[in-house]
Short mmCIF file of C-alpha atoms in Angstrom, two decimals:
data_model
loop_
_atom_site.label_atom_id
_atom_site.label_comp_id
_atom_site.label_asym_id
_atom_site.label_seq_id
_atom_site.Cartn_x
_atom_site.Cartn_y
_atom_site.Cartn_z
CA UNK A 1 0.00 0.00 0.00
CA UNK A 2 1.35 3.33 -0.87
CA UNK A 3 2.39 5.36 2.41
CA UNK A 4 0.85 8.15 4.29
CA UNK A 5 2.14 10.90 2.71
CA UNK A 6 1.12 13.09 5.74
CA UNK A 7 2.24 10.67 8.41
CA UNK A 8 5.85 10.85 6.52
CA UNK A 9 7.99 12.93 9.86
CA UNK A 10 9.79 15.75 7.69
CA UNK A 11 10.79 17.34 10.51
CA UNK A 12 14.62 16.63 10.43
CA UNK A 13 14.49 17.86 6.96
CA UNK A 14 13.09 21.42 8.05
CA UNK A 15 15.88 21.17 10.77
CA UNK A 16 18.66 20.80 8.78
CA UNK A 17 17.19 23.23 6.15
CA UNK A 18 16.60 26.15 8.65
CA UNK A 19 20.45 25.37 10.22
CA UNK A 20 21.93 25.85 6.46
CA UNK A 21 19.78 28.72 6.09
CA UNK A 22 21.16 30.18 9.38
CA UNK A 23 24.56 29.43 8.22
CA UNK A 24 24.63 31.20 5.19
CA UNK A 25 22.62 34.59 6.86
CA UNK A 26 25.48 34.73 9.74
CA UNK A 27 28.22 34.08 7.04
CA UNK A 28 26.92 36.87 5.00
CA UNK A 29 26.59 39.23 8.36
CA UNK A 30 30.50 38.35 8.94
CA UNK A 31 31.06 39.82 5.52
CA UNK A 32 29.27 42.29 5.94
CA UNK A 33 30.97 43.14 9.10
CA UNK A 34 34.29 42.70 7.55
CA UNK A 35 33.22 45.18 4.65
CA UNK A 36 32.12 48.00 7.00
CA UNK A 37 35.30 47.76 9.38
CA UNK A 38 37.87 47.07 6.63
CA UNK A 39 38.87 43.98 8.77
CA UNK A 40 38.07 42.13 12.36
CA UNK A 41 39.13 39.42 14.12
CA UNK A 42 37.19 36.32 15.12
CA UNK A 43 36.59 37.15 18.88
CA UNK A 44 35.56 40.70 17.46
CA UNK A 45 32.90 38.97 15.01
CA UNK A 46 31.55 36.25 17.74
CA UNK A 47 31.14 39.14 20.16
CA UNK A 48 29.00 41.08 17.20
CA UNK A 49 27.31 38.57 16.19
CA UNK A 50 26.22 36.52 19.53
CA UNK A 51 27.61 33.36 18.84
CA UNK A 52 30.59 31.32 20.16
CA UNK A 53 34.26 32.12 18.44
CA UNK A 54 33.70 28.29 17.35
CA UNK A 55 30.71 29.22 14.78
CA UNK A 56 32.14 32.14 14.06
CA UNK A 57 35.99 29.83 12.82
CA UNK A 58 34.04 27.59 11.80
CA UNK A 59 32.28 29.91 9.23
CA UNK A 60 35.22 32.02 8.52
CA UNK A 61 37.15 28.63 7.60
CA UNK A 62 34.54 28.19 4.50
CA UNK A 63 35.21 31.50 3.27
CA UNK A 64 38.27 31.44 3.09
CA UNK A 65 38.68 28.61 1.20
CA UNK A 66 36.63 30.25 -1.36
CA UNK A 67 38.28 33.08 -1.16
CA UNK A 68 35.96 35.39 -0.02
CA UNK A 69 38.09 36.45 2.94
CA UNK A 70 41.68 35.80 3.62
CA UNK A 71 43.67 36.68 6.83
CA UNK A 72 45.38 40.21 6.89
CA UNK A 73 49.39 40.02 6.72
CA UNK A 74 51.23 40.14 9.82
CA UNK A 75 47.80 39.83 11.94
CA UNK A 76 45.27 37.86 13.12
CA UNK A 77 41.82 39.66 12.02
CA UNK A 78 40.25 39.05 8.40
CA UNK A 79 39.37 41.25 5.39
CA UNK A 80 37.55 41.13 2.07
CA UNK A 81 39.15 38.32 -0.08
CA UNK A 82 40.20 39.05 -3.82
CA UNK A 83 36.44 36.72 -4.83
CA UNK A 84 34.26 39.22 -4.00
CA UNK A 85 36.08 41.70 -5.35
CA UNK A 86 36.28 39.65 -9.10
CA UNK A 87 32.77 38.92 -8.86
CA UNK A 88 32.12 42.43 -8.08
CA UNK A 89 34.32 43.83 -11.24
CA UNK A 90 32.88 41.08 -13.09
CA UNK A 91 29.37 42.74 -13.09
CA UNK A 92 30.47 46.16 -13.39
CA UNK A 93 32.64 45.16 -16.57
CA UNK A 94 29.56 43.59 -17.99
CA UNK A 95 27.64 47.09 -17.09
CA UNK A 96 30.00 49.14 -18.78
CA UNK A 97 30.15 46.71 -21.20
CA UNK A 98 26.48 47.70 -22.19
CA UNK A 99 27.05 51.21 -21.67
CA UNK A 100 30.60 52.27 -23.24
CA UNK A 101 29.95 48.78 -25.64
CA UNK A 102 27.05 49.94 -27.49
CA UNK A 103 28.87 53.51 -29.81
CA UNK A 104 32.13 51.28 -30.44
CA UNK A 105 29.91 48.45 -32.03
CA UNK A 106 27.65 51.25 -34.01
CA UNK A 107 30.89 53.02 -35.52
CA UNK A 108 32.40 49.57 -36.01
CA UNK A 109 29.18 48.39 -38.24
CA UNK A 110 28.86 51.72 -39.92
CA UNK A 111 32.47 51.32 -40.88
CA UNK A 112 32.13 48.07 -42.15
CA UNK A 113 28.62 47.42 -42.90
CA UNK A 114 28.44 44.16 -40.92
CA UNK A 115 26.54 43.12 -37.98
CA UNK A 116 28.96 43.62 -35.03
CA UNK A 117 28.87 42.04 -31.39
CA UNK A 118 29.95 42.15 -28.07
CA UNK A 119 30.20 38.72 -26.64
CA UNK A 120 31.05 37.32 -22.81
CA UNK A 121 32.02 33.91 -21.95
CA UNK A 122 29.64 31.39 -20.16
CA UNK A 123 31.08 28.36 -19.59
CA UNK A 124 31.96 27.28 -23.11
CA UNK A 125 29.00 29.03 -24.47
CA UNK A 126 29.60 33.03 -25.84
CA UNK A 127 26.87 35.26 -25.38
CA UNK A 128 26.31 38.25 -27.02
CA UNK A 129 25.81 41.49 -25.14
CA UNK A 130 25.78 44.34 -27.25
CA UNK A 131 24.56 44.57 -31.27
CA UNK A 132 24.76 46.80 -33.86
CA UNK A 133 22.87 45.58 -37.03
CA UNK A 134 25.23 45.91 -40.55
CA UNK A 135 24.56 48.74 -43.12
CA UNK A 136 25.11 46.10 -46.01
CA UNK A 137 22.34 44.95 -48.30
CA UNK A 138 21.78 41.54 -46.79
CA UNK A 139 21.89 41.98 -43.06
CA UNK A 140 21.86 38.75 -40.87
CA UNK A 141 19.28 37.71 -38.10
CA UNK A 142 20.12 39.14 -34.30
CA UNK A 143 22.04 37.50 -32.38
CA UNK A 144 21.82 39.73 -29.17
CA UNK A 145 21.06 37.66 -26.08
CA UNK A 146 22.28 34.36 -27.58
CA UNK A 147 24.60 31.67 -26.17
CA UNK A 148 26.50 30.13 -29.25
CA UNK A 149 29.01 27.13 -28.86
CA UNK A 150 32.10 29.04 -28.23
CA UNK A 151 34.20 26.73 -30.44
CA UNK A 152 32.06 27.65 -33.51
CA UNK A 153 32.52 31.78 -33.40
CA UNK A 154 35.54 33.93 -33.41
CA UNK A 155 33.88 35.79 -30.46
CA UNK A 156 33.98 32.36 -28.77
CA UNK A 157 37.78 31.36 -29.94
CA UNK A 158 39.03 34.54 -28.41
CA UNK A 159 37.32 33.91 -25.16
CA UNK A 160 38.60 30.43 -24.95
CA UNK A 161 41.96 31.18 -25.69
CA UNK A 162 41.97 33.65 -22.84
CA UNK A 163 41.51 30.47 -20.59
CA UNK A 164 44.69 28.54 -19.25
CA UNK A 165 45.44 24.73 -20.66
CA UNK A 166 43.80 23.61 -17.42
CA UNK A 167 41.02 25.37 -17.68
CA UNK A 168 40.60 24.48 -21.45
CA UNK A 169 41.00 20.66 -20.44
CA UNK A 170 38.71 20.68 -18.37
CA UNK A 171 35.52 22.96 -19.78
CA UNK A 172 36.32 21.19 -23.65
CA UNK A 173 35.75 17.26 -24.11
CA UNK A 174 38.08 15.64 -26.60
CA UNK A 175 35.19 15.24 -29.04
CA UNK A 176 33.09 18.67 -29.30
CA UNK A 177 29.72 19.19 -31.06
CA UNK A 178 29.68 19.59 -35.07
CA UNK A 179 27.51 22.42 -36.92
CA UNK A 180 28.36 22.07 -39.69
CA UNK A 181 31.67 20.20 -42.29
CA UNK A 182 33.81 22.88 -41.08
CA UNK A 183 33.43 22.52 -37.34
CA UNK A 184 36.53 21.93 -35.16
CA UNK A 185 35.43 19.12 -33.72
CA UNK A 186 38.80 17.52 -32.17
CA UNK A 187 39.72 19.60 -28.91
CA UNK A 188 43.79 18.85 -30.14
CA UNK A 189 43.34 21.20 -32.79
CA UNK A 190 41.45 23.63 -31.37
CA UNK A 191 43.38 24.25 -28.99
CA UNK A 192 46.02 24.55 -31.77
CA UNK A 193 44.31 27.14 -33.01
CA UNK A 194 43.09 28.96 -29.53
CA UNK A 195 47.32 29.12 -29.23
CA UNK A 196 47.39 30.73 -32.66
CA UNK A 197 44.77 33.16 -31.95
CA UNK A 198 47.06 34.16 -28.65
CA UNK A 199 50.28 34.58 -30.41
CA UNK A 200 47.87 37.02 -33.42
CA UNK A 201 45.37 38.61 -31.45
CA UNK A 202 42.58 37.66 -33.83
CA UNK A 203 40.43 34.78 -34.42
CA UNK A 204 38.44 33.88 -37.79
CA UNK A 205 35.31 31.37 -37.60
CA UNK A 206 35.01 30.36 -41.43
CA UNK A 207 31.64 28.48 -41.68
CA UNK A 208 32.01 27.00 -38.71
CA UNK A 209 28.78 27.42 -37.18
CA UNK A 210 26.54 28.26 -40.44
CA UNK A 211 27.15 27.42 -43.34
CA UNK A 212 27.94 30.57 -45.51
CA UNK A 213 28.68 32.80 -42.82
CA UNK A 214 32.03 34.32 -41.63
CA UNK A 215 33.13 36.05 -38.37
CA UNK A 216 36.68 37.67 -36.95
CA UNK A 217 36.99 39.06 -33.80
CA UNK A 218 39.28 40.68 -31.30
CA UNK A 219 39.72 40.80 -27.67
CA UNK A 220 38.29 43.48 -25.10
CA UNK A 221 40.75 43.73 -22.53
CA UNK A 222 41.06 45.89 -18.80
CA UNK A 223 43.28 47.31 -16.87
CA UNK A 224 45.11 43.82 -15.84
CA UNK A 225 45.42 42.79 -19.50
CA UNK A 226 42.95 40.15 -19.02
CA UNK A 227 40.32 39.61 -22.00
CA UNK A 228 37.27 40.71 -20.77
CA UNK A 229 34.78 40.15 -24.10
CA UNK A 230 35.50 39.78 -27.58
CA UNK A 231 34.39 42.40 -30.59
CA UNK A 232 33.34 40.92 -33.82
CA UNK A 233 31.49 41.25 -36.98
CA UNK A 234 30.07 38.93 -39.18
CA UNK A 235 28.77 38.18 -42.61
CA UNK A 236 28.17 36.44 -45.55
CA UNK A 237 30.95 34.89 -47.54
CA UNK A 238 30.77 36.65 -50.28
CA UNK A 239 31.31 39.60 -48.40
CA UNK A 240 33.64 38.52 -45.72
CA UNK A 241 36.65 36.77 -47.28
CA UNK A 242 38.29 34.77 -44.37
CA UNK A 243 41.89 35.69 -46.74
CA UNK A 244 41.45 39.19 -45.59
CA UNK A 245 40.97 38.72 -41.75
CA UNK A 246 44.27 39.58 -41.11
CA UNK A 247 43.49 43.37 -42.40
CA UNK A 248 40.05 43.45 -41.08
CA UNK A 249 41.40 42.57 -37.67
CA UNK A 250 43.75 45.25 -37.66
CA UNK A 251 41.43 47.42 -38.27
CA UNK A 252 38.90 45.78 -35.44
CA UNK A 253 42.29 45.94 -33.11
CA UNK A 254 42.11 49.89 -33.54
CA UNK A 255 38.49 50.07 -33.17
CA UNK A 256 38.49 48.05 -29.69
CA UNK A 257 41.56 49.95 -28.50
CA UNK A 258 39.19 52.90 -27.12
CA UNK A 259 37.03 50.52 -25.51
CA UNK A 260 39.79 48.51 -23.99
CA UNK A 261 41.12 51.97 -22.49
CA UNK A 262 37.88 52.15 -20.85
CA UNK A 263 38.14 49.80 -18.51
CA UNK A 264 42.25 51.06 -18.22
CA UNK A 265 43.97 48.98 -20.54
CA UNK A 266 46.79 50.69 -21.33
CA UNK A 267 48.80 47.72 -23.68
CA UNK A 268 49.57 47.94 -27.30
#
């Protein structure tokens, strides 16, 4: 016979639920302690707090191993680790992104007459952030919002090869989803080519994810030289020949520089 479903004793269950819940409020008071003095110690924190110097390591022990505090040199109190503050620049790049992103990709696509994006990396997915539709005759559906394999765009190759070996190793299998005959499919030789897109600055997607359509892009970078998006513009074949990517990356490369210097890159 099929059991009581009300007789079933979930208490234990509610418990444990309303002890993580607890957990995570008090660890997010400790940060927010930590934030507002610039740093405290855990006898300060227990004493702030209520609890016992125990709770109070205990919780302090788990943030720190993610990073979001670490101890302060030469002492024993704690301040803001270096996770909160990526996770904070993180969202702010992708804000500015939005708001500095939008005139760069509307001169770059009056320049050139092709649809031009702004793309982020998700995983091994590349999402477009910003758009500005081409000029030319035959202008190609939106792609603002949309995750695309990042193996199959040039937005996506520049993103990847941003990522260490490790990283790339473990986010790529060997084998990777085919779009169509031109696909890399073998992670070997993509990552081949993510190295060749590090050592040229550039990447070109040539039918790689539709057939008939071509993309180059370059790399958004800040103030630590890191690659914070990629800048791109795509088209038909007919109008973008992959031959000339080299020159129409050069002239992407000077395009991107003023956006780069936005977020204080100051490289070549």
């Amino acid at each position: 016979m099929p059991a009581d479903v009300s007789a079933i004793d979930t208490s234990g269950s509610d418990r444990q639920s309303g002890t993580t819940v607890q957990s995570v409020d008090r660890a997010l008071q400790i940060l927010e302690l930590i934030g507002q003095a610039g740093s405290a110690g855990v006898s300060e924190l227990a004493l702030q707090l209520g609890v016992h110097k125990s709770t109070v390591s205990r919780l302090i022990g788990s943030l720190e191993a993610r990073g979001f505090v670490e101890q302060v040199p030469g002492g024993r109190g704690y301040r803001i680790g270096f996770t909160v503050v990526r996770l904070a620049g993180t969202t702010a790049a992708k804000l500015d992104l939005n708001k500095y992103g939008q005139d760069v990709c509307n001169q770059v696509a009056a320049d050139t007459g092709e649809t031009t994006n702004l793309a982020v990396l998700n995983g091994d997915q590349a999402i477009n952030v910003v758009e500005a539709l081409g000029t030319a005759g035959v202008a190609l559906h939106t792609w603002i919002g949309q995750a695309t394999p990042a193996h199959t765009t040039s937005s996506g190759k520049v993103l990847l090869a941003s990522l260490t070996a490790a990283q790339l190793r473990d986010l790529l299998p060997e084998r990777l989803a085919s779009y169509t005959a031109n696909t890399v499919t073998d992670r070997k030789e993509l990552l081949d080519e993510l190295a060749l897109v590090t050592e040229r600055g550039w990447a070109v997607a040539d039918e790689e994810l539709e057939v008939g359509m071509v993309a180059i892009a370059v790399p958004v970078r800040d103030h630590t030289g890191g690659v914070i998006a990629a800048l791109s513009i795509s088209g038909p074949r007919y109008r973008l020949d992959p031959a000339d990517a080299p020159t129409i990356a050069a002239s992407l490369a000077d395009a991107v520089a003023e956006l780069s210097a936005k977020f204080g890159y100051t490289g070549p």
